Amino acid sequence: MKSRYSFGGDEHLFVECDESMSLEAFFKSLSMTRAIREAGIAGVTEICPANASFQIRFDPDRIKPDDILAEVKAIETAAAKSEPVIGTRIIEIPVFYQDPWTHETLMRFRERHQDPAATDLEYAARINDLASVEDFVAAHSGSPWFVSMVGFVAGLPFMYQMVERRRQLQVPKYLRPRTDTPKLTVGHGGCFSCIYSVRGAGGYQMFGITPMPIFDPEQKTGYLRDFMVFFRPGDIVKFKPIGRDEHDAIASDVASGRYAPEMHEVTFDLREFQKDIDGYNAKLEGMIHGR
């Protein structure tokens, strides 16, 4: 993969790692942005990673455009020779699939959907050639997801499924966006899953809801007191299906400050992952609870 470089005005350098999304393109983007941050290049004021690209903001009074371009290209050359390994976290996210709140919302907006006679989950199961909603939930929660970027709305993670491309779930967005989406909805559009960090408009299919807050600007949530945004690029997410009772219990623990997400620090090796995807995923999942 050869990156494409372009300038945006006087203060931005845009780097496109590949024209299509893939784990390889995402990994290259993540590795390069981490290396640029660690390099401490004078004049760099902001680094914004995305799914298969990233953007750098720099101060042209401190570093010339041609110089920042040369610095980043040198980092790309070095990154191509380095081991494709990163330190990250694997996190278990509880999801109440087929919950009443997203169901009520999706029913209000059926005229904007590809299949007004079906729910979002029923539609997703059918177009992915799965026999039932339960089969789709099993496929959605059965393998981990990489957080490829965080943004668009504050704290919202975009997640890419860690399976072969032929097995990736694909579901288009609504024909016309909704004007309402419940907070903490687990949604899906194209090949990406997401979690809506706040209530608002949206066009992704709605599959369920998590009781675990991922954005708290007031930083009152116990595990968000150090930083208001929970996710960061490179996180690995494993969805855990739960029922109403467990959802309500977790919501109560969050409100009382007792809840702590299940997660574990891990090392991810892209080459080892590609040798045995299912085996490597099972190994990662076993680490969530420190096993």
Coordinates of C-alpha atoms in Angstrom, one line a residue:
M1 CA 0.0 0.0 0.0
K2 CA 1.4 3.3 -1.0
S3 CA 0.1 6.4 0.8
R4 CA -1.2 9.4 -1.0
Y5 CA -0.3 12.8 0.5
S6 CA -2.1 16.1 0.0
F7 CA -2.2 19.5 1.7
G8 CA -5.4 21.1 3.1
G9 CA -4.8 24.9 3.2
D10 CA -1.8 26.2 4.9
E11 CA -2.0 24.1 8.1
H12 CA -3.1 20.5 7.3
L13 CA -1.4 17.5 5.8
F14 CA -3.8 14.7 4.7
V15 CA -2.5 11.1 4.4
E16 CA -4.6 8.4 2.7
C17 CA -3.1 5.0 3.5
D18 CA -5.4 3.1 1.0
E19 CA -8.5 3.8 -1.1
S20 CA -10.5 1.0 0.7
M21 CA -10.9 0.0 4.3
S22 CA -9.0 -3.0 5.5
L23 CA -7.3 -4.1 8.7
E24 CA -4.0 -3.6 7.0
A25 CA -4.9 0.0 6.0
F26 CA -6.2 0.7 9.5
F27 CA -3.1 -0.8 11.1
K28 CA -0.8 1.3 8.9
S29 CA -2.8 4.5 9.8
L30 CA -2.7 3.7 13.5
S31 CA 1.0 2.8 13.5
M32 CA 2.0 5.9 11.6
T33 CA 0.0 8.3 13.8
R34 CA 1.5 6.7 16.9
A35 CA 5.0 7.1 15.5
I36 CA 4.4 10.7 14.5
R37 CA 3.1 11.5 18.0
E38 CA 6.2 9.8 19.6
A39 CA 8.5 11.6 17.2
G40 CA 7.5 15.0 18.7
I41 CA 7.9 16.8 15.4
A42 CA 8.2 20.6 16.1
G43 CA 5.2 22.5 14.8
V44 CA 2.7 19.6 14.9
T45 CA -0.3 20.7 16.9
E46 CA -2.8 17.9 16.2
I47 CA -3.0 14.4 14.8
C48 CA -6.4 13.0 13.8
P49 CA -6.5 9.3 12.8
A50 CA -9.3 7.9 10.7
N51 CA -10.3 4.5 9.3
A52 CA -7.7 4.3 6.6
S53 CA -6.2 7.7 6.7
F54 CA -5.2 10.5 9.0
Q55 CA -4.7 14.3 9.1
I56 CA -2.0 16.3 10.7
R57 CA -2.4 20.0 11.7
F58 CA 0.8 21.9 11.9
D59 CA 2.0 25.5 12.5
P60 CA 3.5 26.8 9.2
D61 CA 5.4 29.4 11.2
R62 CA 7.3 26.6 13.0
I63 CA 7.7 24.0 10.2
K64 CA 7.4 24.4 6.4
P65 CA 4.9 22.2 4.5
D66 CA 7.7 20.5 2.6
D67 CA 9.5 19.7 5.8
I68 CA 6.5 18.2 7.5
L69 CA 5.9 16.1 4.4
A70 CA 9.5 14.8 4.4
E71 CA 9.3 14.0 8.1
V72 CA 6.0 12.0 7.7
K73 CA 7.3 10.2 4.6
A74 CA 10.4 9.1 6.5
I75 CA 8.2 7.8 9.3
E76 CA 6.2 5.8 6.7
T77 CA 9.4 4.2 5.4
A78 CA 10.5 3.3 8.9
A79 CA 7.0 2.0 9.8
A80 CA 7.0 -0.3 6.7
K81 CA 10.1 -2.0 8.1
S82 CA 8.9 -2.3 11.7
E83 CA 7.0 -5.2 13.4
P84 CA 3.2 -4.9 12.9
V85 CA 2.6 -5.1 16.7
I86 CA 0.8 -2.7 19.0
G87 CA -0.1 -2.6 22.7
T88 CA -3.8 -2.0 23.2
R89 CA -6.9 -3.1 25.3
I90 CA -9.6 -5.7 24.7
I91 CA -12.9 -4.5 26.2
E92 CA -16.2 -6.3 26.8
I93 CA -19.2 -4.2 25.9
P94 CA -22.6 -5.5 27.2
V95 CA -25.4 -5.1 24.6
F96 CA -29.1 -5.5 25.1
Y97 CA -30.1 -6.6 21.5
Q98 CA -33.7 -6.1 20.5
D99 CA -34.2 -3.6 23.4
P100 CA -37.5 -1.7 23.7
W101 CA -36.0 1.8 23.2
T102 CA -34.3 1.4 19.8
H103 CA -37.3 -0.7 18.7
E104 CA -39.7 2.1 19.5
T105 CA -37.4 4.5 17.7
L106 CA -37.0 2.4 14.5
M107 CA -40.7 1.8 14.3
R108 CA -41.2 5.6 14.2
F109 CA -39.0 5.9 11.2
R110 CA -40.0 2.9 9.0
E111 CA -40.8 5.1 6.0
R112 CA -37.1 6.1 5.8
H113 CA -36.0 2.4 5.8
Q114 CA -35.2 0.0 2.9
D115 CA -37.7 -2.5 4.3
P116 CA -40.6 -0.8 6.2
A117 CA -42.1 -4.2 7.0
A118 CA -39.1 -5.5 8.9
T119 CA -37.1 -4.4 11.9
D120 CA -33.5 -3.3 11.5
L121 CA -32.2 -6.6 12.8
E122 CA -34.6 -8.7 10.6
Y123 CA -33.5 -6.7 7.6
A124 CA -29.8 -7.1 8.5
A125 CA -30.2 -10.8 9.0
R126 CA -31.9 -11.3 5.6
I127 CA -29.4 -9.3 3.5
N128 CA -26.5 -11.2 5.1
D129 CA -28.1 -14.5 4.3
L130 CA -28.6 -15.5 7.9
A131 CA -31.6 -17.5 8.9
S132 CA -32.8 -15.5 11.9
V133 CA -32.2 -12.5 14.0
E134 CA -30.6 -14.8 16.6
D135 CA -28.1 -15.9 14.0
F136 CA -27.3 -12.3 13.1
V137 CA -26.8 -11.4 16.8
A138 CA -24.5 -14.4 17.1
A139 CA -22.4 -13.2 14.1
H140 CA -22.3 -9.6 15.4
S141 CA -21.2 -10.6 18.9
G142 CA -19.2 -13.7 17.9
S143 CA -16.0 -12.0 16.9
P144 CA -14.1 -8.9 18.2
W145 CA -14.0 -5.4 16.5
F146 CA -11.2 -2.9 16.1
V147 CA -11.9 0.7 17.0
S148 CA -10.6 2.3 13.9
M149 CA -11.4 5.9 14.8
V150 CA -13.3 8.0 17.4
G151 CA -15.2 11.1 16.3
F152 CA -17.8 12.6 14.1
V153 CA -19.8 12.9 17.3
A154 CA -17.8 13.3 20.5
G155 CA -16.8 9.9 21.8
L156 CA -18.4 7.8 19.1
P157 CA -16.3 4.8 18.1
F158 CA -16.2 3.4 14.5
M159 CA -15.5 -0.4 14.7
Y160 CA -14.3 -2.7 12.0
Q161 CA -15.0 -6.5 12.4
M162 CA -11.9 -8.7 12.9
V163 CA -12.8 -11.5 10.4
E164 CA -12.1 -12.3 6.8
R165 CA -13.7 -9.8 4.4
R166 CA -16.1 -12.5 3.1
R167 CA -17.5 -12.9 6.6
Q168 CA -17.9 -9.2 7.4
L169 CA -21.4 -8.1 8.1
Q170 CA -22.6 -5.5 5.6
V171 CA -25.7 -3.4 6.1
P172 CA -26.5 -0.1 4.4
K173 CA -27.6 3.0 6.2
Y174 CA -31.2 4.2 6.2
L175 CA -32.4 5.6 3.0
R176 CA -33.0 8.9 4.8
P177 CA -31.5 9.7 8.2
R178 CA -33.6 9.6 11.4
T179 CA -34.0 12.7 13.5
D180 CA -33.6 10.7 16.7
T181 CA -31.4 7.9 17.9
P182 CA -31.3 6.8 21.6
K183 CA -28.1 7.4 23.5
L184 CA -25.8 4.3 23.6
T185 CA -27.4 2.7 20.6
V186 CA -25.3 0.0 18.9
G187 CA -25.6 0.8 15.2
H188 CA -24.2 -0.4 11.9
G189 CA -23.7 1.2 8.5
G190 CA -21.7 -0.3 5.6
C191 CA -19.0 -2.5 7.2
F192 CA -18.8 -0.4 10.4
S193 CA -20.5 -0.8 13.8
C194 CA -20.7 2.1 16.1
I195 CA -22.0 3.2 19.5
Y196 CA -24.0 6.5 19.6
S197 CA -22.4 8.3 22.5
V198 CA -25.2 10.9 22.7
R199 CA -28.9 11.1 21.6
G200 CA -29.4 12.6 18.2
A201 CA -29.9 12.2 14.5
G202 CA -28.5 9.2 12.7
G203 CA -28.7 6.9 9.8
Y204 CA -27.1 3.6 10.9
Q205 CA -29.3 0.5 11.5
M206 CA -30.1 0.0 15.2
F207 CA -29.4 -3.4 16.8
G208 CA -29.5 -2.7 20.5
I209 CA -28.3 -0.6 23.3
T210 CA -25.5 -0.8 25.9
P211 CA -26.0 0.4 29.5
M212 CA -22.3 1.4 29.7
P213 CA -21.7 5.1 29.1
I214 CA -18.8 5.9 26.7
F215 CA -18.8 9.7 26.9
D216 CA -19.3 11.9 30.0
P217 CA -18.4 15.6 29.5
E218 CA -19.1 16.2 33.3
Q219 CA -16.8 13.2 34.2
K220 CA -19.0 12.0 36.9
T221 CA -19.0 8.4 35.7
G222 CA -16.4 6.4 37.8
Y223 CA -14.3 5.1 34.9
L224 CA -14.5 8.4 33.0
R225 CA -13.2 10.7 35.7
D226 CA -9.8 10.9 34.2
F227 CA -11.0 11.5 30.6
M228 CA -14.5 12.1 29.3
V229 CA -14.1 9.8 26.2
F230 CA -13.8 6.1 26.9
F231 CA -12.6 4.7 23.5
R232 CA -9.4 5.3 21.7
P233 CA -8.2 4.1 18.2
G234 CA -6.8 0.6 18.4
D235 CA -9.1 -0.6 21.2
I236 CA -10.5 -4.1 20.6
V237 CA -14.2 -4.6 21.4
K238 CA -16.1 -7.8 22.2
F239 CA -19.8 -7.4 22.4
K240 CA -21.6 -9.5 25.0
P241 CA -25.4 -10.1 24.6
I242 CA -27.3 -9.4 27.7
G243 CA -31.0 -9.4 28.7
R244 CA -33.2 -6.7 30.4
D245 CA -32.3 -7.8 33.9
E246 CA -28.6 -7.6 33.4
H247 CA -29.0 -4.3 31.5
D248 CA -30.9 -2.7 34.4
A249 CA -28.4 -4.1 37.0
I250 CA -25.4 -2.6 35.1
A251 CA -27.3 0.7 34.7
S252 CA -27.9 0.8 38.4
D253 CA -24.2 0.0 39.1
V254 CA -23.2 2.9 36.7
A255 CA -25.5 5.3 38.5
S256 CA -24.0 4.4 41.9
G257 CA -20.4 4.5 40.7
R258 CA -19.8 0.7 41.2
Y259 CA -19.5 -0.3 37.6
A260 CA -16.1 -0.9 35.9
P261 CA -15.8 -2.2 32.4
E262 CA -14.3 -5.6 31.8
M263 CA -11.0 -5.1 30.0
H264 CA -7.4 -6.2 29.8
E265 CA -4.2 -4.9 28.3
V266 CA -3.1 -7.0 25.3
T267 CA -0.4 -7.1 22.6
F268 CA -1.8 -7.4 19.1
D269 CA 0.3 -8.9 16.3
L270 CA -1.2 -8.4 12.9
R271 CA 0.8 -11.2 11.3
E272 CA -0.1 -13.8 13.9
F273 CA -3.7 -12.7 13.6
Q274 CA -3.7 -13.3 9.8
K275 CA -2.3 -16.8 10.3
D276 CA -5.2 -18.0 12.3
I277 CA -8.0 -15.4 12.7
D278 CA -10.5 -17.4 14.7
G279 CA -7.8 -18.9 16.9
Y280 CA -6.2 -15.6 17.6
N281 CA -9.6 -14.0 18.3
A282 CA -10.4 -16.7 20.8
K283 CA -7.1 -16.1 22.5
L284 CA -7.8 -12.4 22.7
E285 CA -11.3 -13.0 24.1
G286 CA -9.9 -15.2 26.8
M287 CA -7.8 -12.3 28.0
I288 CA -10.8 -10.0 28.8
H289 CA -11.1 -11.4 32.3
G290 CA -7.4 -11.8 32.7
R291 CA -7.4 -15.5 31.8

